[in-house]
Amino acid sequence: MSPADHMITKHQCQKLMIAIEEYSAKDKSLGVTHDPSNNKLTVHDHEKNIITLRYPAAWGPYPQSIKLDQLSDHLTEDPSTILIVLIHAGYAAIGTLIDNQLAATKMIRKYMVRKTQGKAQLTYLNTKGKSRLGSRIRLSRSVEFFQEINQEMERHINWEIPERIIYSASPRIWSMIFQSQISCPFEKDDPRLLKLSMHVHRPNREELERVGHWTNLANIVIQSEYLSIYTKFLEQINSIIGNPRNN
């Protein structure tokens, strides 16, 4: 059976976290793993995950040492300012979200992809030489691309210091941010950083708005094969989430 995957509101997420904490305290066959740095909680039977709950991306950041029963004191403390950074090869969208409103945006576009292979220039150069004129031009624009991203992020941060930095980029592209000649305005282990768990389309203003809306939603995945085992627990979960929107 496929898992049930739902998007829920932050208020439903708050109720779920309390219900999970209370139920797991009674039923010792259930374990709870809390990962505050990734805004994630899993309920398991000490072997397999039963429920995975991702908190709204707008929540946090939390100290890695914070306990689940301590988290309830912080649930209403949404950050007022969030920096959103979306990067694909040759495309970037940067926006500052203030009180759930997109207050400032910047789109960056550079020619970095070979049309015939569809590869980003940085990837292509791992297997081919740099002697061709087209390759040199794309390489130059790739360097400019990351420099401009860092300049724009610094401009946004200087304008309004974010309490949370949410980003979407492949590991290779994200690493180039910290190798640019123009320094990234934050460290790679900045506690405000949170990588998006949602699929992001080509970065543009519309995608910034979609991600901004998503930051206030939580996601719950329930493994269907456990429905008949933890009936009462899952009935309680379903009573909280009601008829959520499928992801």
mmCIF file of C-alpha atoms in Angstrom:
data_model
loop_
_atom_site.group_PDB
_atom_site.id
_atom_site.type_symbol
_atom_site.label_atom_id
_atom_site.label_comp_id
_atom_site.label_asym_id
_atom_site.label_seq_id
_atom_site.Cartn_x
_atom_site.Cartn_y
_atom_site.Cartn_z
ATOM 1 C CA MET A 1 0.000 0.000 0.000
ATOM 2 C CA SER A 2 1.262 3.482 -0.855
ATOM 3 C CA PRO A 3 1.723 5.977 1.977
ATOM 4 C CA ALA A 4 -0.839 8.723 2.622
ATOM 5 C CA ASP A 5 0.840 12.067 1.948
ATOM 6 C CA HIS A 6 -0.899 15.290 3.040
ATOM 7 C CA MET A 7 -0.223 18.995 3.365
ATOM 8 C CA ILE A 8 -1.674 20.445 6.580
ATOM 9 C CA THR A 9 -1.821 23.814 8.313
ATOM 10 C CA LYS A 10 0.627 24.878 10.999
ATOM 11 C CA HIS A 11 -2.199 24.792 13.566
ATOM 12 C CA GLN A 12 -2.909 21.163 12.703
ATOM 13 C CA CYS A 13 0.820 20.489 12.962
ATOM 14 C CA GLN A 14 0.887 21.955 16.481
ATOM 15 C CA LYS A 15 -1.957 19.672 17.572
ATOM 16 C CA LEU A 16 -0.281 16.666 15.955
ATOM 17 C CA MET A 17 2.995 17.243 17.772
ATOM 18 C CA ILE A 18 1.192 17.391 21.118
ATOM 19 C CA ALA A 19 -0.833 14.256 20.292
ATOM 20 C CA ILE A 20 2.283 12.360 19.201
ATOM 21 C CA GLU A 21 4.142 13.353 22.349
ATOM 22 C CA GLU A 22 1.263 12.263 24.603
ATOM 23 C CA TYR A 23 0.574 8.966 22.804
ATOM 24 C CA SER A 24 4.235 7.918 22.597
ATOM 25 C CA ALA A 25 4.564 8.512 26.359
ATOM 26 C CA LYS A 26 1.817 5.926 26.913
ATOM 27 C CA ASP A 27 2.775 3.381 24.236
ATOM 28 C CA LYS A 28 6.417 2.393 24.666
ATOM 29 C CA SER A 29 6.304 0.322 21.449
ATOM 30 C CA LEU A 30 6.464 3.626 19.592
ATOM 31 C CA GLY A 31 9.607 5.701 19.330
ATOM 32 C CA VAL A 32 9.867 9.350 18.310
ATOM 33 C CA THR A 33 12.920 10.827 16.601
ATOM 34 C CA HIS A 34 13.055 14.605 16.587
ATOM 35 C CA ASP A 35 15.336 16.367 14.077
ATOM 36 C CA PRO A 36 14.992 20.120 14.802
ATOM 37 C CA SER A 37 17.716 21.192 12.348
ATOM 38 C CA ASN A 38 15.623 19.752 9.485
ATOM 39 C CA ASN A 39 12.200 20.622 10.952
ATOM 40 C CA LYS A 40 11.270 16.952 10.991
ATOM 41 C CA LEU A 41 9.806 14.392 13.362
ATOM 42 C CA THR A 42 9.397 10.653 12.755
ATOM 43 C CA VAL A 43 7.295 8.134 14.667
ATOM 44 C CA HIS A 44 8.567 4.563 14.394
ATOM 45 C CA ASP A 45 8.240 1.121 15.946
ATOM 46 C CA HIS A 46 12.034 1.091 16.480
ATOM 47 C CA GLU A 47 12.462 -0.561 13.057
ATOM 48 C CA LYS A 48 10.357 1.220 10.450
ATOM 49 C CA ASN A 49 8.911 4.714 10.199
ATOM 50 C CA ILE A 50 5.151 4.934 10.700
ATOM 51 C CA ILE A 51 4.711 8.693 10.431
ATOM 52 C CA THR A 52 6.979 11.417 9.085
ATOM 53 C CA LEU A 53 5.984 14.955 10.007
ATOM 54 C CA ARG A 54 7.770 17.955 8.510
ATOM 55 C CA TYR A 55 7.084 21.208 10.331
ATOM 56 C CA PRO A 56 6.395 24.389 8.346
ATOM 57 C CA ALA A 57 9.621 25.763 6.878
ATOM 58 C CA ALA A 58 8.778 29.132 8.444
ATOM 59 C CA TRP A 59 9.296 27.632 11.906
ATOM 60 C CA GLY A 60 12.703 27.792 13.517
ATOM 61 C CA PRO A 61 15.573 27.717 13.513
ATOM 62 C CA TYR A 62 15.719 25.628 16.672
ATOM 63 C CA PRO A 63 18.726 24.606 18.766
ATOM 64 C CA GLN A 64 19.792 21.071 17.883
ATOM 65 C CA SER A 65 19.550 20.178 21.574
ATOM 66 C CA ILE A 66 15.895 21.213 21.956
ATOM 67 C CA LYS A 67 13.559 18.439 23.126
ATOM 68 C CA LEU A 68 10.163 17.699 21.645
ATOM 69 C CA ASP A 69 8.380 18.616 24.891
ATOM 70 C CA GLN A 70 10.230 21.962 24.910
ATOM 71 C CA LEU A 71 9.298 22.804 21.345
ATOM 72 C CA SER A 72 5.695 23.701 22.174
ATOM 73 C CA ASP A 73 6.952 26.912 23.797
ATOM 74 C CA HIS A 74 8.336 28.014 20.421
ATOM 75 C CA LEU A 75 5.529 26.984 18.069
ATOM 76 C CA THR A 76 3.973 30.443 17.785
ATOM 77 C CA GLU A 77 7.294 32.161 17.158
ATOM 78 C CA ASP A 78 7.166 32.394 13.360
ATOM 79 C CA PRO A 79 10.034 34.419 11.869
ATOM 80 C CA SER A 80 8.844 37.737 10.493
ATOM 81 C CA THR A 81 11.538 37.805 7.781
ATOM 82 C CA ILE A 82 12.557 34.903 5.528
ATOM 83 C CA LEU A 83 15.097 34.953 2.690
ATOM 84 C CA ILE A 84 14.147 32.539 -0.127
ATOM 85 C CA VAL A 85 16.847 31.440 -2.591
ATOM 86 C CA LEU A 86 15.950 29.224 -5.561
ATOM 87 C CA ILE A 87 18.718 28.156 -7.965
ATOM 88 C CA HIS A 88 18.765 25.970 -11.076
ATOM 89 C CA ALA A 89 21.524 25.950 -13.703
ATOM 90 C CA GLY A 90 21.445 29.432 -15.200
ATOM 91 C CA TYR A 91 18.319 30.539 -13.305
ATOM 92 C CA ALA A 92 18.002 32.059 -9.834
ATOM 93 C CA ALA A 93 15.185 33.752 -7.949
ATOM 94 C CA ILE A 94 15.827 35.543 -4.656
ATOM 95 C CA GLY A 95 13.103 37.011 -2.493
ATOM 96 C CA THR A 96 12.546 38.429 0.976
ATOM 97 C CA LEU A 97 9.338 37.412 2.705
ATOM 98 C CA ILE A 98 8.168 39.810 5.425
ATOM 99 C CA ASP A 99 5.100 38.854 7.473
ATOM 100 C CA ASN A 100 4.106 36.362 4.741
ATOM 101 C CA GLN A 101 4.331 38.990 1.990
ATOM 102 C CA LEU A 102 6.931 38.929 -0.779
ATOM 103 C CA ALA A 103 8.486 42.358 -0.228
ATOM 104 C CA ALA A 104 11.502 42.250 -2.570
ATOM 105 C CA THR A 105 12.566 39.990 -5.441
ATOM 106 C CA LYS A 106 15.379 39.567 -7.940
ATOM 107 C CA MET A 107 15.625 37.222 -10.929
ATOM 108 C CA ILE A 108 19.008 36.257 -12.372
ATOM 109 C CA ARG A 109 19.502 34.551 -15.741
ATOM 110 C CA LYS A 110 22.806 33.448 -17.307
ATOM 111 C CA TYR A 111 23.549 31.266 -20.309
ATOM 112 C CA MET A 112 25.240 28.238 -18.692
ATOM 113 C CA VAL A 113 23.776 25.214 -20.514
ATOM 114 C CA ARG A 114 24.905 23.623 -23.786
ATOM 115 C CA LYS A 115 21.800 23.352 -25.938
ATOM 116 C CA THR A 116 22.753 20.001 -27.464
ATOM 117 C CA GLN A 117 23.661 18.212 -24.233
ATOM 118 C CA GLY A 118 21.492 20.175 -21.825
ATOM 119 C CA LYS A 119 24.357 20.168 -19.292
ATOM 120 C CA ALA A 120 25.348 23.018 -17.034
ATOM 121 C CA GLN A 121 28.763 24.339 -18.036
ATOM 122 C CA LEU A 122 30.330 23.453 -14.686
ATOM 123 C CA THR A 123 29.356 19.818 -15.221
ATOM 124 C CA TYR A 124 30.449 19.805 -18.863
ATOM 125 C CA LEU A 125 33.942 21.015 -17.989
ATOM 126 C CA ASN A 126 34.539 17.896 -15.878
ATOM 127 C CA THR A 127 34.587 15.799 -19.047
ATOM 128 C CA LYS A 128 35.580 18.251 -21.817
ATOM 129 C CA GLY A 129 38.273 20.842 -22.349
ATOM 130 C CA LYS A 130 37.975 24.596 -21.932
ATOM 131 C CA SER A 131 39.526 25.560 -25.271
ATOM 132 C CA ARG A 132 36.382 26.171 -27.303
ATOM 133 C CA LEU A 133 35.117 29.738 -27.426
ATOM 134 C CA GLY A 134 31.560 28.736 -26.482
ATOM 135 C CA SER A 135 32.832 26.853 -23.453
ATOM 136 C CA ARG A 136 34.898 29.814 -22.287
ATOM 137 C CA ILE A 137 31.935 32.156 -22.653
ATOM 138 C CA ARG A 138 29.651 29.841 -20.696
ATOM 139 C CA LEU A 139 32.294 29.381 -18.010
ATOM 140 C CA SER A 140 32.670 33.145 -17.668
ATOM 141 C CA ARG A 141 28.915 33.544 -17.342
ATOM 142 C CA SER A 142 28.778 30.724 -14.791
ATOM 143 C CA VAL A 143 31.299 32.598 -12.629
ATOM 144 C CA GLU A 144 29.264 35.794 -13.018
ATOM 145 C CA PHE A 145 26.087 33.879 -12.147
ATOM 146 C CA PHE A 146 27.286 32.882 -8.666
ATOM 147 C CA GLN A 147 28.893 36.253 -8.034
ATOM 148 C CA GLU A 148 25.634 38.010 -8.849
ATOM 149 C CA ILE A 149 23.673 35.632 -6.603
ATOM 150 C CA ASN A 150 25.942 36.396 -3.655
ATOM 151 C CA GLN A 151 25.780 40.130 -4.331
ATOM 152 C CA GLU A 152 21.988 40.001 -4.459
ATOM 153 C CA MET A 153 21.691 37.891 -1.292
ATOM 154 C CA GLU A 154 23.938 40.361 0.525
ATOM 155 C CA ARG A 155 21.783 43.256 -0.689
ATOM 156 C CA HIS A 156 18.652 41.537 0.628
ATOM 157 C CA ILE A 157 20.271 40.702 3.971
ATOM 158 C CA ASN A 158 21.581 44.240 4.425
ATOM 159 C CA TRP A 159 18.104 45.576 3.681
ATOM 160 C CA GLU A 160 16.291 43.223 6.078
ATOM 161 C CA ILE A 161 18.137 40.650 8.212
ATOM 162 C CA PRO A 162 16.351 37.278 7.820
ATOM 163 C CA GLU A 163 15.548 35.023 10.734
ATOM 164 C CA ARG A 164 15.293 32.080 8.347
ATOM 165 C CA ILE A 165 17.043 31.290 5.020
ATOM 166 C CA ILE A 166 15.233 28.764 2.854
ATOM 167 C CA TYR A 167 16.880 27.470 -0.298
ATOM 168 C CA SER A 168 16.538 25.027 -3.161
ATOM 169 C CA ALA A 169 19.580 23.973 -5.199
ATOM 170 C CA SER A 170 21.446 20.803 -6.089
ATOM 171 C CA PRO A 171 24.414 20.022 -3.797
ATOM 172 C CA ARG A 172 26.888 20.869 -6.572
ATOM 173 C CA ILE A 173 25.293 24.213 -7.423
ATOM 174 C CA TRP A 174 24.909 25.136 -3.737
ATOM 175 C CA SER A 175 28.598 24.391 -3.103
ATOM 176 C CA MET A 176 29.574 26.882 -5.835
ATOM 177 C CA ILE A 177 27.940 29.666 -3.817
ATOM 178 C CA PHE A 178 30.697 29.283 -1.219
ATOM 179 C CA GLN A 179 33.512 29.054 -3.801
ATOM 180 C CA SER A 180 32.701 32.332 -5.532
ATOM 181 C CA GLN A 181 35.230 35.182 -5.518
ATOM 182 C CA ILE A 182 32.449 37.317 -4.065
ATOM 183 C CA SER A 183 31.805 35.822 -0.648
ATOM 184 C CA CYS A 184 28.466 34.389 0.339
ATOM 185 C CA PRO A 185 26.897 36.621 3.045
ATOM 186 C CA PHE A 186 26.420 33.635 5.388
ATOM 187 C CA GLU A 187 28.343 30.497 6.330
ATOM 188 C CA LYS A 188 27.435 27.094 4.872
ATOM 189 C CA ASP A 189 26.537 25.839 8.363
ATOM 190 C CA ASP A 190 24.433 28.894 9.290
ATOM 191 C CA PRO A 191 21.689 27.622 11.647
ATOM 192 C CA ARG A 192 19.105 29.709 9.789
ATOM 193 C CA LEU A 193 19.503 27.561 6.667
ATOM 194 C CA LEU A 194 16.832 25.046 5.701
ATOM 195 C CA LYS A 195 16.764 23.175 2.388
ATOM 196 C CA LEU A 196 13.338 22.886 0.816
ATOM 197 C CA SER A 197 11.845 19.396 0.791
ATOM 198 C CA MET A 198 9.367 20.311 -1.972
ATOM 199 C CA HIS A 199 9.962 20.098 -5.728
ATOM 200 C CA VAL A 200 10.837 23.486 -7.188
ATOM 201 C CA HIS A 201 10.232 24.433 -10.813
ATOM 202 C CA ARG A 202 12.322 26.895 -12.832
ATOM 203 C CA PRO A 203 13.000 29.843 -10.492
ATOM 204 C CA ASN A 204 10.877 32.935 -11.160
ATOM 205 C CA ARG A 205 8.585 35.268 -9.229
ATOM 206 C CA GLU A 206 5.632 32.881 -9.405
ATOM 207 C CA GLU A 207 7.768 30.132 -7.897
ATOM 208 C CA LEU A 208 8.913 32.463 -5.106
ATOM 209 C CA GLU A 209 5.263 33.157 -4.301
ATOM 210 C CA ARG A 210 4.419 29.436 -4.321
ATOM 211 C CA VAL A 211 7.334 28.641 -1.998
ATOM 212 C CA GLY A 212 6.378 31.566 0.240
ATOM 213 C CA HIS A 213 2.896 30.108 0.664
ATOM 214 C CA TRP A 214 4.340 26.640 1.285
ATOM 215 C CA THR A 215 6.528 27.874 4.168
ATOM 216 C CA ASN A 216 3.422 28.019 6.391
ATOM 217 C CA LEU A 217 2.308 24.475 5.607
ATOM 218 C CA ALA A 218 3.377 21.202 7.202
ATOM 219 C CA ASN A 219 3.593 17.788 5.559
ATOM 220 C CA ILE A 220 2.598 14.440 7.060
ATOM 221 C CA VAL A 221 3.279 11.031 5.514
ATOM 222 C CA ILE A 222 1.540 8.004 7.062
ATOM 223 C CA GLN A 223 2.602 4.482 6.095
ATOM 224 C CA SER A 224 -0.655 2.757 5.193
ATOM 225 C CA GLU A 225 0.409 -0.752 6.247
ATOM 226 C CA TYR A 226 0.266 0.342 9.904
ATOM 227 C CA LEU A 227 -3.385 1.439 9.785
ATOM 228 C CA SER A 228 -4.639 -1.854 11.252
ATOM 229 C CA ILE A 229 -1.937 -2.024 13.950
ATOM 230 C CA TYR A 230 -2.085 1.436 15.538
ATOM 231 C CA THR A 231 -5.781 2.016 14.875
ATOM 232 C CA LYS A 232 -6.567 4.258 17.863
ATOM 233 C CA PHE A 233 -3.447 6.354 17.388
ATOM 234 C CA LEU A 234 -4.059 6.881 13.681
ATOM 235 C CA GLU A 235 -7.738 7.609 14.289
ATOM 236 C CA GLN A 236 -6.609 10.395 16.597
ATOM 237 C CA ILE A 237 -4.206 11.653 13.913
ATOM 238 C CA ASN A 238 -6.952 11.601 11.270
ATOM 239 C CA SER A 239 -9.342 13.468 13.568
ATOM 240 C CA ILE A 240 -6.802 16.291 13.736
ATOM 241 C CA ILE A 241 -5.918 16.507 10.059
ATOM 242 C CA GLY A 242 -9.528 15.998 8.937
ATOM 243 C CA ASN A 243 -9.672 16.117 5.153
ATOM 244 C CA PRO A 244 -6.279 17.592 4.295
ATOM 245 C CA ARG A 245 -5.157 18.454 0.822
ATOM 246 C CA ASN A 246 -3.166 15.676 -0.773
ATOM 247 C CA ASN A 247 0.331 16.682 -1.733
#
